[in-house]
C-alpha cells in the first residue's frame, strides 16, 4: 500500500431509496425463509410422525449482520464498475461469504483471500466488516484514498468508545475475548490509538484466575508475558499495568462467563488495594451486545424443555454461535452443523467439534422408531434459509414433507 497523506473517505449515501428497495429484494431472495416465518408465527414448534422440532424464540441474523449485508449489497449496486474488496469475511458464515464472492467482491484477508491489500488503489472500494478493523488498517486505507464502506456494528463501536476512554485515563483495558478474533483485534488497537495505552486479552476463567493471582501476589513477569503472548499491548508490564484496570469484552462472549471475569478481577483488585481504592482502580462496563444476549436467553429457555438433542446451525468460526453450542453441550447431546448437508441420514451426522476443532461423525445420533424432540437454534450470522433446510431435512428423515405439514 502507498503512504500518501490521509484523506477522509468520500461520503456516499448507500441507503438511498431506489437502491435499498432493490437490495431488500435481492437479500430476501438469497436468505429469506417463508417456512421459518410461518414457524415463528405459530409458536416455534412443529410436530409430525413422532418428531417435534422446537425452534428457539430468538435466533439467526442480528441487526448488525443485516445492516452489514445490506451495505455490501448496496455498494455492489452503487459502485457497479469499480473493483470492490472486503477486509476478510463480511460475517462468519460460509454461505453468505460465498454469495458475496459471487457478486465479484474480493476478500483481502483470511483463508479465502483473493487479493492483497497492496492491490488496493484510490479508485477502488473497500468494505469493512461488521466486526470492524484495526486502527492501522483503517489508516492505511484512508491514506490510499479508496472509498470505504464501513459496516462496523454500533455495538462494537460502543466497546471501542469504552476502551478509548480507559486509555485516556491511563487505565489498562482487560478485554474478555478471543485475541485472534477480528473484533477483539480491532478493539485492542483502540487502546493504543491515542498515544500510550495498554490492553490484555483474557480468553477464559482459567486465564482470568492467573491474572487475579498476579494482581494479588505478583509473580514471574517473564512467565506472564509468555502465557499471554499475542494477547497484550507491545510494552505490557504486568507489575505496572495491572494496577488500574477497566473491563470490556468481545460483544459475542457468553454473558455468564463475562460476568464471572468481572467479578473475579474486581475481587482481586479489592483484595490487593482495599475498598477505598476500588473506584479508582477498577472500572467495568457490560459490552455484550443485545442480540447476543437475546439468543443466549432464548436458548436457555429452549434447553429447559424436554429435548432428545440440539442442533445449532452456523459458521464454525462464528464466536456467538460457538457460545450457543457451549451452552447447549452441557445439557443435551448437541450437533453443530454449517448446513443441512451435514445430516447424511438418521444414522449418521457430520458435525463440528469445539473440543477437537474439526468436523467429526456421530452414528445413531437421532432416535429412530420412537418419538423424538429436537431443539434448533442458530447464531447471529446464520441466514433463515439454512435453518429452513435443516428443519426440512429432519422431517424428511421421518418421511414428512415440510410443505405438506405447513399447509395442513
Ligand atoms: S452480534 Fe451483536 S455486535 Fe455483532 S454484529 Fe450482531 S448486533 Fe452487532
Tab-separated table of C-alpha atoms and ligand atoms in Angstrom:
chain	number	residue	atom	x	y	z
A	1	UNK	CA	0.000	0.000	0.000
A	2	UNK	CA	1.154	3.571	-0.574
A	3	UNK	CA	1.889	6.042	2.228
A	4	UNK	CA	0.284	9.196	0.838
A	5	UNK	CA	-1.283	11.656	3.342
A	6	UNK	CA	-4.507	10.511	4.977
A	7	UNK	CA	-7.672	11.665	3.207
A	8	UNK	CA	-11.188	11.238	4.540
A	9	UNK	CA	-13.247	8.687	2.623
A	10	UNK	CA	-15.856	10.282	0.358
A	11	UNK	CA	-19.368	10.174	1.819
A	12	UNK	CA	-21.828	8.308	-0.367
A	13	UNK	CA	-25.383	7.540	0.724
A	14	UNK	CA	-25.724	3.806	0.108
A	15	UNK	CA	-29.104	3.558	1.772
A	16	UNK	CA	-30.943	5.846	-0.608
A	17	UNK	CA	-34.420	4.985	-1.881
A	18	UNK	CA	-34.391	3.035	-5.111
A	19	UNK	CA	-31.144	1.286	-4.200
A	20	UNK	CA	-32.459	-0.055	-0.886
A	21	UNK	CA	-35.629	-1.499	-2.446
A	22	UNK	CA	-33.521	-3.437	-4.929
A	23	UNK	CA	-31.147	-4.544	-2.142
A	24	UNK	CA	-34.013	-5.765	0.045
A	25	UNK	CA	-35.413	-7.782	-2.823
A	26	UNK	CA	-32.064	-9.446	-3.504
A	27	UNK	CA	-31.305	-10.114	0.175
A	28	UNK	CA	-34.725	-11.715	0.665
A	29	UNK	CA	-34.230	-13.843	-2.414
A	30	UNK	CA	-30.886	-15.093	-1.050
A	31	UNK	CA	-31.607	-15.594	2.641
A	32	UNK	CA	-35.331	-15.372	3.434
A	33	UNK	CA	-37.372	-18.392	4.510
A	34	UNK	CA	-41.172	-18.312	4.425
A	35	UNK	CA	-41.162	-21.617	6.320
A	36	UNK	CA	-39.212	-20.133	9.236
A	37	UNK	CA	-41.513	-17.112	9.302
A	38	UNK	CA	-44.590	-19.383	9.435
A	39	UNK	CA	-42.994	-21.423	12.181
A	40	UNK	CA	-42.258	-18.292	14.179
A	41	UNK	CA	-45.840	-17.130	13.783
A	42	UNK	CA	-47.164	-20.443	15.075
A	43	UNK	CA	-45.232	-20.694	18.348
A	44	UNK	CA	-41.887	-22.060	17.054
A	45	UNK	CA	-42.972	-25.704	17.359
A	46	UNK	CA	-43.684	-28.184	14.591
A	47	UNK	CA	-44.707	-31.840	15.110
A	48	UNK	CA	-45.406	-34.772	12.802
A	49	UNK	CA	-44.699	-38.505	12.592
A	50	UNK	CA	-43.496	-38.594	16.189
A	51	UNK	CA	-40.967	-35.814	15.626
A	52	UNK	CA	-41.220	-32.448	17.391
A	53	UNK	CA	-38.907	-29.649	16.333
A	54	UNK	CA	-38.642	-26.770	18.762
A	55	UNK	CA	-37.074	-23.596	17.452
A	56	UNK	CA	-35.548	-21.052	19.854
A	57	UNK	CA	-37.566	-17.820	20.199
A	58	UNK	CA	-34.583	-15.750	19.004
A	59	UNK	CA	-32.055	-17.000	16.501
A	60	UNK	CA	-30.319	-16.121	13.254
A	61	UNK	CA	-29.378	-12.768	11.700
A	62	UNK	CA	-28.945	-9.890	14.158
A	63	UNK	CA	-29.435	-6.209	13.301
A	64	UNK	CA	-25.670	-5.663	12.889
A	65	UNK	CA	-25.339	-8.504	10.394
A	66	UNK	CA	-28.452	-7.411	8.459
A	67	UNK	CA	-27.027	-3.910	8.170
A	68	UNK	CA	-23.591	-5.146	7.042
A	69	UNK	CA	-25.143	-7.345	4.359
A	70	UNK	CA	-27.438	-4.535	3.168
A	71	UNK	CA	-24.482	-2.152	2.847
A	72	UNK	CA	-22.342	-4.692	0.980
A	73	UNK	CA	-25.155	-5.453	-1.477
A	74	UNK	CA	-25.847	-1.762	-1.858
A	75	UNK	CA	-22.152	-0.998	-2.519
A	76	UNK	CA	-22.237	-3.516	-5.366
A	77	UNK	CA	-25.185	-1.685	-6.918
A	78	UNK	CA	-23.883	1.861	-6.394
A	79	UNK	CA	-20.277	1.169	-7.469
A	80	UNK	CA	-21.206	-1.015	-10.437
A	81	UNK	CA	-17.988	-0.512	-12.400
A	82	UNK	CA	-15.493	-0.377	-9.559
A	83	UNK	CA	-13.371	-3.085	-8.003
A	84	UNK	CA	-14.773	-3.893	-4.584
A	85	UNK	CA	-12.764	-5.578	-1.842
A	86	UNK	CA	-13.691	-6.689	1.653
A	87	UNK	CA	-11.406	-6.908	4.699
A	88	UNK	CA	-11.756	-10.636	5.402
A	89	UNK	CA	-15.279	-12.023	5.748
A	90	UNK	CA	-18.389	-9.825	5.915
A	91	UNK	CA	-19.671	-12.149	8.668
A	92	UNK	CA	-18.673	-15.619	9.836
A	93	UNK	CA	-20.919	-17.703	7.632
A	94	UNK	CA	-19.561	-19.624	4.623
A	95	UNK	CA	-22.827	-19.458	2.641
A	96	UNK	CA	-23.065	-15.665	2.965
A	97	UNK	CA	-19.358	-15.209	2.190
A	98	UNK	CA	-19.623	-17.352	-0.938
A	99	UNK	CA	-22.599	-15.278	-2.048
A	100	UNK	CA	-20.606	-12.059	-1.528
A	101	UNK	CA	-17.764	-13.623	-3.559
A	102	UNK	CA	-20.176	-14.478	-6.394
A	103	UNK	CA	-21.058	-10.779	-6.557
A	104	UNK	CA	-17.439	-10.063	-7.507
A	105	UNK	CA	-16.407	-8.722	-4.081
A	106	UNK	CA	-12.889	-9.958	-3.366
A	107	UNK	CA	-11.564	-10.760	0.072
A	108	UNK	CA	-8.329	-9.066	1.206
A	109	UNK	CA	-7.591	-11.298	4.195
A	110	UNK	CA	-8.310	-14.672	5.718
A	111	UNK	CA	-8.096	-18.217	4.362
A	112	UNK	CA	-10.045	-17.425	1.173
A	113	UNK	CA	-8.333	-14.149	0.277
A	114	UNK	CA	-8.161	-13.468	-3.453
A	115	UNK	CA	-6.274	-10.172	-3.365
A	116	UNK	CA	-3.673	-8.453	-1.250
A	117	UNK	CA	-4.049	-5.065	0.463
A	118	UNK	CA	-1.242	-3.918	-1.865
A	119	UNK	CA	-3.643	-4.299	-4.803
A	120	UNK	CA	-5.993	-1.574	-3.478
A	121	UNK	CA	-5.914	1.773	-5.332
A	122	UNK	CA	-7.685	5.103	-4.856
A	123	UNK	CA	-10.266	4.062	-7.476
A	124	UNK	CA	-11.392	1.018	-5.520
A	125	UNK	CA	-13.985	0.380	-2.833
A	126	UNK	CA	-13.169	-1.465	0.411
A	127	UNK	CA	-15.870	-2.843	2.699
A	128	UNK	CA	-15.094	-3.006	6.426
A	129	UNK	CA	-16.989	-5.931	8.019
A	130	UNK	CA	-19.422	-5.791	10.948
A	131	UNK	CA	-16.676	-6.581	13.498
A	132	UNK	CA	-14.620	-3.564	12.388
A	133	UNK	CA	-10.907	-3.274	11.615
A	134	UNK	CA	-7.715	-2.334	13.402
A	135	UNK	CA	-6.694	1.325	13.606
A	136	UNK	CA	-3.572	0.781	11.449
A	137	UNK	CA	-5.577	-0.935	8.718
A	138	UNK	CA	-8.091	1.913	8.626
A	139	UNK	CA	-5.276	4.491	8.471
A	140	UNK	CA	-3.599	2.662	5.597
A	141	UNK	CA	-6.841	2.522	3.619
A	142	UNK	CA	-7.554	6.181	4.304
A	143	UNK	CA	-4.044	7.031	3.108
A	144	UNK	CA	-4.719	5.246	-0.173
A	145	UNK	CA	-7.861	7.339	-0.603
A	146	UNK	CA	-10.142	4.467	-1.631
A	147	UNK	CA	-13.879	4.565	-0.995
A	148	UNK	CA	-14.571	2.958	2.379
A	149	UNK	CA	-17.891	1.276	3.132
A	150	UNK	CA	-17.724	0.872	6.883
A	151	UNK	CA	-20.284	-1.645	8.188
A	152	UNK	CA	-18.864	-1.793	11.757
A	153	UNK	CA	-21.756	-2.567	14.108
A	154	UNK	CA	-22.822	0.181	16.529
A	155	UNK	CA	-22.425	-2.247	19.438
A	156	UNK	CA	-18.769	-2.785	18.511
A	157	UNK	CA	-18.283	0.990	18.281
A	158	UNK	CA	-19.593	1.295	21.874
A	159	UNK	CA	-16.869	-1.067	23.081
A	160	UNK	CA	-14.220	0.965	21.246
A	161	UNK	CA	-15.508	4.115	22.925
A	162	UNK	CA	-15.117	2.479	26.314
A	163	UNK	CA	-11.592	1.195	25.613
A	164	UNK	CA	-10.510	4.591	24.226
A	165	UNK	CA	-11.875	6.229	27.385
A	166	UNK	CA	-9.906	3.809	29.614
A	167	UNK	CA	-6.724	4.591	27.660
A	168	UNK	CA	-7.235	8.343	28.101
A	169	UNK	CA	-7.442	7.790	31.881
A	170	UNK	CA	-4.305	5.563	31.945
A	171	UNK	CA	-6.436	2.552	32.747
A	172	UNK	CA	-5.433	-0.795	31.210
A	173	UNK	CA	-8.210	-2.435	29.217
A	174	UNK	CA	-8.766	-6.069	30.143
A	175	UNK	CA	-10.750	-7.494	27.238
A	176	UNK	CA	-12.637	-10.742	27.700
A	177	UNK	CA	-12.447	-12.201	24.208
A	178	UNK	CA	-10.500	-14.173	21.672
A	179	UNK	CA	-7.197	-12.444	20.903
A	180	UNK	CA	-7.202	-13.862	17.358
A	181	UNK	CA	-10.759	-12.723	16.520
A	182	UNK	CA	-11.086	-9.725	14.160
A	183	UNK	CA	-13.374	-7.845	16.545
A	184	UNK	CA	-11.042	-8.230	19.529
A	185	UNK	CA	-8.019	-7.246	17.442
A	186	UNK	CA	-9.879	-4.124	16.316
A	187	UNK	CA	-10.940	-3.362	19.895
A	188	UNK	CA	-7.428	-3.896	21.300
A	189	UNK	CA	-5.987	-1.500	18.745
A	190	UNK	CA	-8.275	1.265	20.114
A	191	UNK	CA	-6.398	1.083	23.429
A	192	UNK	CA	-3.301	2.280	21.566
A	193	UNK	CA	-4.990	4.702	19.180
A	194	UNK	CA	-4.358	7.931	21.073
A	195	UNK	CA	-0.897	7.537	22.500
A	196	UNK	CA	0.250	5.296	25.333
A	197	UNK	CA	-2.360	2.804	26.390
A	198	UNK	CA	-2.355	-0.832	27.426
A	199	UNK	CA	-4.505	-3.867	26.952
A	200	UNK	CA	-4.617	-7.532	27.907
A	201	UNK	CA	-6.995	-10.096	26.391
A	202	UNK	CA	-8.235	-12.903	28.660
A	203	UNK	CA	-9.942	-15.804	26.956
A	204	UNK	CA	-11.484	-17.770	29.806
A	205	UNK	CA	-11.799	-18.149	33.561
A	206	UNK	CA	-8.505	-20.048	33.890
A	207	UNK	CA	-6.636	-17.127	32.316
A	208	UNK	CA	-8.644	-14.707	34.459
A	209	UNK	CA	-7.637	-16.575	37.618
A	210	UNK	CA	-3.990	-16.428	36.555
A	211	UNK	CA	-4.266	-12.642	36.171
A	212	UNK	CA	-6.106	-12.359	39.516
A	213	UNK	CA	-3.339	-14.294	41.209
A	214	UNK	CA	-0.743	-11.960	39.709
A	215	UNK	CA	-2.696	-8.917	40.895
A	216	UNK	CA	-2.864	-10.332	44.445
A	217	UNK	CA	0.628	-11.755	44.823
A	218	UNK	CA	2.775	-10.726	41.837
A	219	UNK	CA	4.823	-13.416	40.099
A	220	UNK	CA	7.186	-14.034	37.221
A	221	UNK	CA	6.850	-11.256	34.671
A	222	UNK	CA	8.553	-13.409	32.060
A	223	UNK	CA	6.121	-16.275	32.565
A	224	UNK	CA	3.177	-13.868	32.441
A	225	UNK	CA	4.254	-12.335	29.140
A	226	UNK	CA	4.919	-15.760	27.627
A	227	UNK	CA	1.494	-17.025	28.709
A	228	UNK	CA	-0.251	-14.023	27.149
A	229	UNK	CA	1.943	-13.795	24.069
A	230	UNK	CA	-0.019	-12.114	21.266
A	231	UNK	CA	-2.730	-11.037	23.717
A	232	UNK	CA	-1.235	-7.894	25.261
A	233	UNK	CA	-0.051	-4.435	24.205
A	234	UNK	CA	3.563	-4.245	22.957
A	235	UNK	CA	5.339	-2.993	26.096
A	236	UNK	CA	2.994	-4.564	28.620
A	237	UNK	CA	4.382	-4.763	32.152
A	238	UNK	CA	2.087	-6.745	34.488
A	239	UNK	CA	3.663	-5.130	37.579
A	240	UNK	CA	2.796	-1.665	36.290
A	241	UNK	CA	-0.218	-2.241	34.033
A	242	UNK	CA	-2.438	-4.312	36.310
A	243	UNK	CA	-2.702	-1.617	38.975
A	244	UNK	CA	-5.685	0.154	37.382
A	245	UNK	CA	-7.910	-1.901	35.105
A	246	UNK	CA	-11.096	-1.415	33.121
A	247	UNK	CA	-13.084	-4.299	31.688
A	248	UNK	CA	-14.589	-4.664	28.248
A	249	UNK	CA	-15.466	-7.697	26.192
A	250	UNK	CA	-15.917	-9.032	22.721
A	251	UNK	CA	-19.609	-8.431	22.062
A	252	UNK	CA	-20.369	-12.095	21.414
A	253	UNK	CA	-18.979	-13.775	24.534
A	254	UNK	CA	-21.003	-15.879	26.924
A	255	UNK	CA	-22.673	-13.439	29.305
A	256	UNK	CA	-22.349	-15.675	32.386
A	257	UNK	CA	-18.608	-16.075	31.806
A	258	UNK	CA	-18.085	-12.359	31.199
A	259	UNK	CA	-19.847	-11.600	34.487
A	260	UNK	CA	-17.581	-14.089	36.240
A	261	UNK	CA	-14.494	-12.490	34.699
A	262	UNK	CA	-15.667	-9.101	36.011
A	263	UNK	CA	-16.446	-10.443	39.484
A	264	UNK	CA	-13.111	-12.249	39.862
A	265	UNK	CA	-10.981	-9.320	38.706
A	266	UNK	CA	-12.924	-6.894	40.900
A	267	UNK	CA	-12.306	-9.132	43.919
A	268	UNK	CA	-8.579	-9.386	43.102
A	269	UNK	CA	-8.249	-5.573	42.982
A	270	UNK	CA	-10.270	-5.326	46.197
A	271	UNK	CA	-8.022	-7.877	47.943
A	272	UNK	CA	-4.847	-6.147	46.785
A	273	UNK	CA	-5.770	-2.482	47.297
A	274	UNK	CA	-8.816	-2.429	49.603
A	275	UNK	CA	-12.287	-0.925	49.315
A	276	UNK	CA	-11.111	2.713	49.369
A	277	UNK	CA	-9.129	2.404	46.145
A	278	UNK	CA	-11.570	0.200	44.262
A	279	UNK	CA	-13.325	3.041	42.436
A	280	UNK	CA	-10.048	4.455	41.092
A	281	UNK	CA	-8.553	1.108	40.213
A	282	UNK	CA	-11.442	-0.905	38.794
A	283	UNK	CA	-13.964	0.001	36.078
A	284	UNK	CA	-16.334	-2.191	34.187
A	285	UNK	CA	-18.911	-1.801	31.505
A	286	UNK	CA	-21.105	-4.516	30.097
A	287	UNK	CA	-20.381	-4.731	26.374
A	288	UNK	CA	-22.199	-7.962	25.453
A	289	UNK	CA	-24.480	-6.884	22.602
A	290	UNK	CA	-28.269	-7.095	22.883
A	291	UNK	CA	-28.618	-9.561	20.020
A	292	UNK	CA	-26.113	-11.998	21.548
A	293	UNK	CA	-27.873	-11.741	24.875
A	294	UNK	CA	-31.322	-12.385	23.365
A	295	UNK	CA	-30.056	-15.511	21.573
A	296	UNK	CA	-28.415	-16.857	24.732
A	297	UNK	CA	-31.557	-16.166	26.810
A	298	UNK	CA	-33.794	-17.817	24.202
A	299	UNK	CA	-31.543	-20.874	24.149
A	300	UNK	CA	-31.678	-21.087	27.943
A	301	UNK	CA	-35.484	-21.252	27.706
A	302	UNK	CA	-35.346	-23.860	24.958
A	303	UNK	CA	-32.868	-26.039	26.876
A	304	UNK	CA	-35.221	-26.097	29.852
A	305	UNK	CA	-37.753	-28.056	27.766
A	306	UNK	CA	-37.622	-31.838	27.337
A	307	UNK	CA	-35.353	-32.491	24.337
A	308	UNK	CA	-33.529	-35.523	22.967
A	309	UNK	CA	-30.887	-33.423	21.276
A	310	UNK	CA	-29.990	-29.973	19.985
A	311	UNK	CA	-28.872	-28.773	16.584
A	312	UNK	CA	-27.015	-25.460	16.310
A	313	UNK	CA	-26.637	-24.082	12.780
A	314	UNK	CA	-23.884	-21.623	11.883
A	315	UNK	CA	-20.346	-20.950	10.719
A	316	UNK	CA	-17.685	-22.835	12.667
A	317	UNK	CA	-15.613	-19.664	13.170
A	318	UNK	CA	-18.590	-17.693	14.471
A	319	UNK	CA	-17.959	-16.662	18.068
A	320	UNK	CA	-21.583	-16.163	19.118
A	321	UNK	CA	-22.578	-19.498	17.550
A	322	UNK	CA	-19.836	-21.431	19.376
A	323	UNK	CA	-21.067	-19.977	22.650
A	324	UNK	CA	-24.574	-21.252	21.905
A	325	UNK	CA	-23.005	-24.675	21.316
A	326	UNK	CA	-21.097	-24.491	24.630
A	327	UNK	CA	-24.312	-23.594	26.483
A	328	UNK	CA	-26.147	-26.495	24.915
A	329	UNK	CA	-23.443	-29.157	25.225
A	330	UNK	CA	-23.685	-29.262	28.995
A	331	UNK	CA	-27.419	-30.039	28.842
A	332	UNK	CA	-28.171	-32.197	25.775
A	333	UNK	CA	-26.308	-34.050	23.007
A	334	UNK	CA	-25.506	-31.159	20.628
A	335	UNK	CA	-24.632	-31.144	16.938
A	336	UNK	CA	-23.029	-28.019	15.459
A	337	UNK	CA	-23.596	-28.005	11.693
A	338	UNK	CA	-22.910	-25.424	8.993
A	339	UNK	CA	-25.824	-26.624	6.836
A	340	UNK	CA	-28.378	-29.395	6.347
A	341	UNK	CA	-25.941	-31.194	4.035
A	342	UNK	CA	-24.140	-32.402	7.178
A	343	UNK	CA	-27.127	-34.601	8.062
A	344	UNK	CA	-26.366	-37.713	6.000
A	345	UNK	CA	-29.172	-39.874	7.413
A	346	UNK	CA	-30.917	-40.663	10.689
A	347	UNK	CA	-27.954	-42.980	11.352
A	348	UNK	CA	-25.125	-40.541	10.583
A	349	UNK	CA	-24.415	-36.862	11.134
A	350	UNK	CA	-21.231	-34.935	10.408
A	351	UNK	CA	-20.731	-32.021	12.780
A	352	UNK	CA	-18.124	-29.673	14.174
A	353	UNK	CA	-16.481	-30.498	17.473
A	354	UNK	CA	-15.358	-27.467	19.506
A	355	UNK	CA	-13.140	-29.813	21.518
A	356	UNK	CA	-11.280	-31.236	18.527
A	357	UNK	CA	-11.667	-28.110	16.350
A	358	UNK	CA	-12.702	-30.150	13.331
A	359	UNK	CA	-15.681	-31.927	11.813
A	360	UNK	CA	-16.372	-35.374	13.232
A	361	UNK	CA	-19.033	-38.024	12.558
A	362	UNK	CA	-21.546	-39.449	15.008
A	363	UNK	CA	-23.579	-42.571	14.315
A	364	UNK	CA	-27.080	-43.306	15.586
A	365	UNK	CA	-27.479	-39.693	16.603
A	366	UNK	CA	-31.235	-39.443	16.093
A	367	UNK	CA	-33.853	-41.514	17.947
A	368	UNK	CA	-35.455	-43.942	15.486
A	369	UNK	CA	-38.689	-45.895	15.962
A	370	UNK	CA	-39.890	-43.698	18.815
A	371	UNK	CA	-40.975	-40.120	19.308
A	372	UNK	CA	-38.241	-37.516	19.480
A	373	UNK	CA	-37.925	-33.839	20.361
A	374	UNK	CA	-35.168	-31.836	18.694
A	375	UNK	CA	-34.244	-28.256	19.569
A	376	UNK	CA	-32.896	-25.985	16.833
A	377	UNK	CA	-31.130	-22.646	17.081
A	378	UNK	CA	-28.684	-20.624	15.008
A	379	UNK	CA	-26.064	-17.944	15.529
A	380	UNK	CA	-26.378	-14.264	14.627
A	381	UNK	CA	-24.648	-14.826	11.289
A	382	UNK	CA	-26.871	-17.662	10.062
A	383	UNK	CA	-29.496	-16.886	7.383
A	384	UNK	CA	-33.036	-18.265	7.703
A	385	UNK	CA	-32.793	-20.326	4.510
A	386	UNK	CA	-30.152	-22.540	6.191
A	387	UNK	CA	-32.403	-23.021	9.212
A	388	UNK	CA	-35.288	-23.978	6.922
A	389	UNK	CA	-33.147	-26.559	5.106
A	390	UNK	CA	-32.181	-28.109	8.439
A	391	UNK	CA	-35.790	-28.390	9.625
A	392	UNK	CA	-36.823	-29.721	6.205
A	393	UNK	CA	-34.108	-32.401	6.405
A	394	UNK	CA	-35.172	-33.503	9.899
A	395	UNK	CA	-38.755	-34.080	8.787
A	396	UNK	CA	-37.600	-35.741	5.564
A	397	UNK	CA	-35.880	-38.370	7.710
A	398	UNK	CA	-39.348	-39.192	9.092
A	399	UNK	CA	-40.848	-39.235	5.592
A	400	UNK	CA	-42.707	-35.932	6.040
A	401	UNK	CA	-42.725	-33.047	3.561
A	402	UNK	CA	-42.443	-29.633	5.205
A	403	UNK	CA	-44.761	-28.000	2.656
A	404	UNK	CA	-47.460	-30.590	3.294
A	405	UNK	CA	-47.034	-30.178	7.017
A	406	UNK	CA	-47.284	-26.386	6.988
A	407	UNK	CA	-50.251	-26.436	4.623
A	408	UNK	CA	-52.233	-28.815	6.862
B	1	LIG	S1	-23.588	-9.968	17.104
B	1	LIG	FE1	-24.001	-8.009	18.139
B	1	LIG	S2	-22.127	-6.797	17.878
B	1	LIG	FE2	-22.042	-8.480	16.383
B	1	LIG	S3	-22.958	-7.607	14.541
B	1	LIG	FE3	-24.618	-8.616	15.642
B	1	LIG	S4	-25.548	-6.958	16.891
B	1	LIG	FE4	-23.520	-6.243	16.221
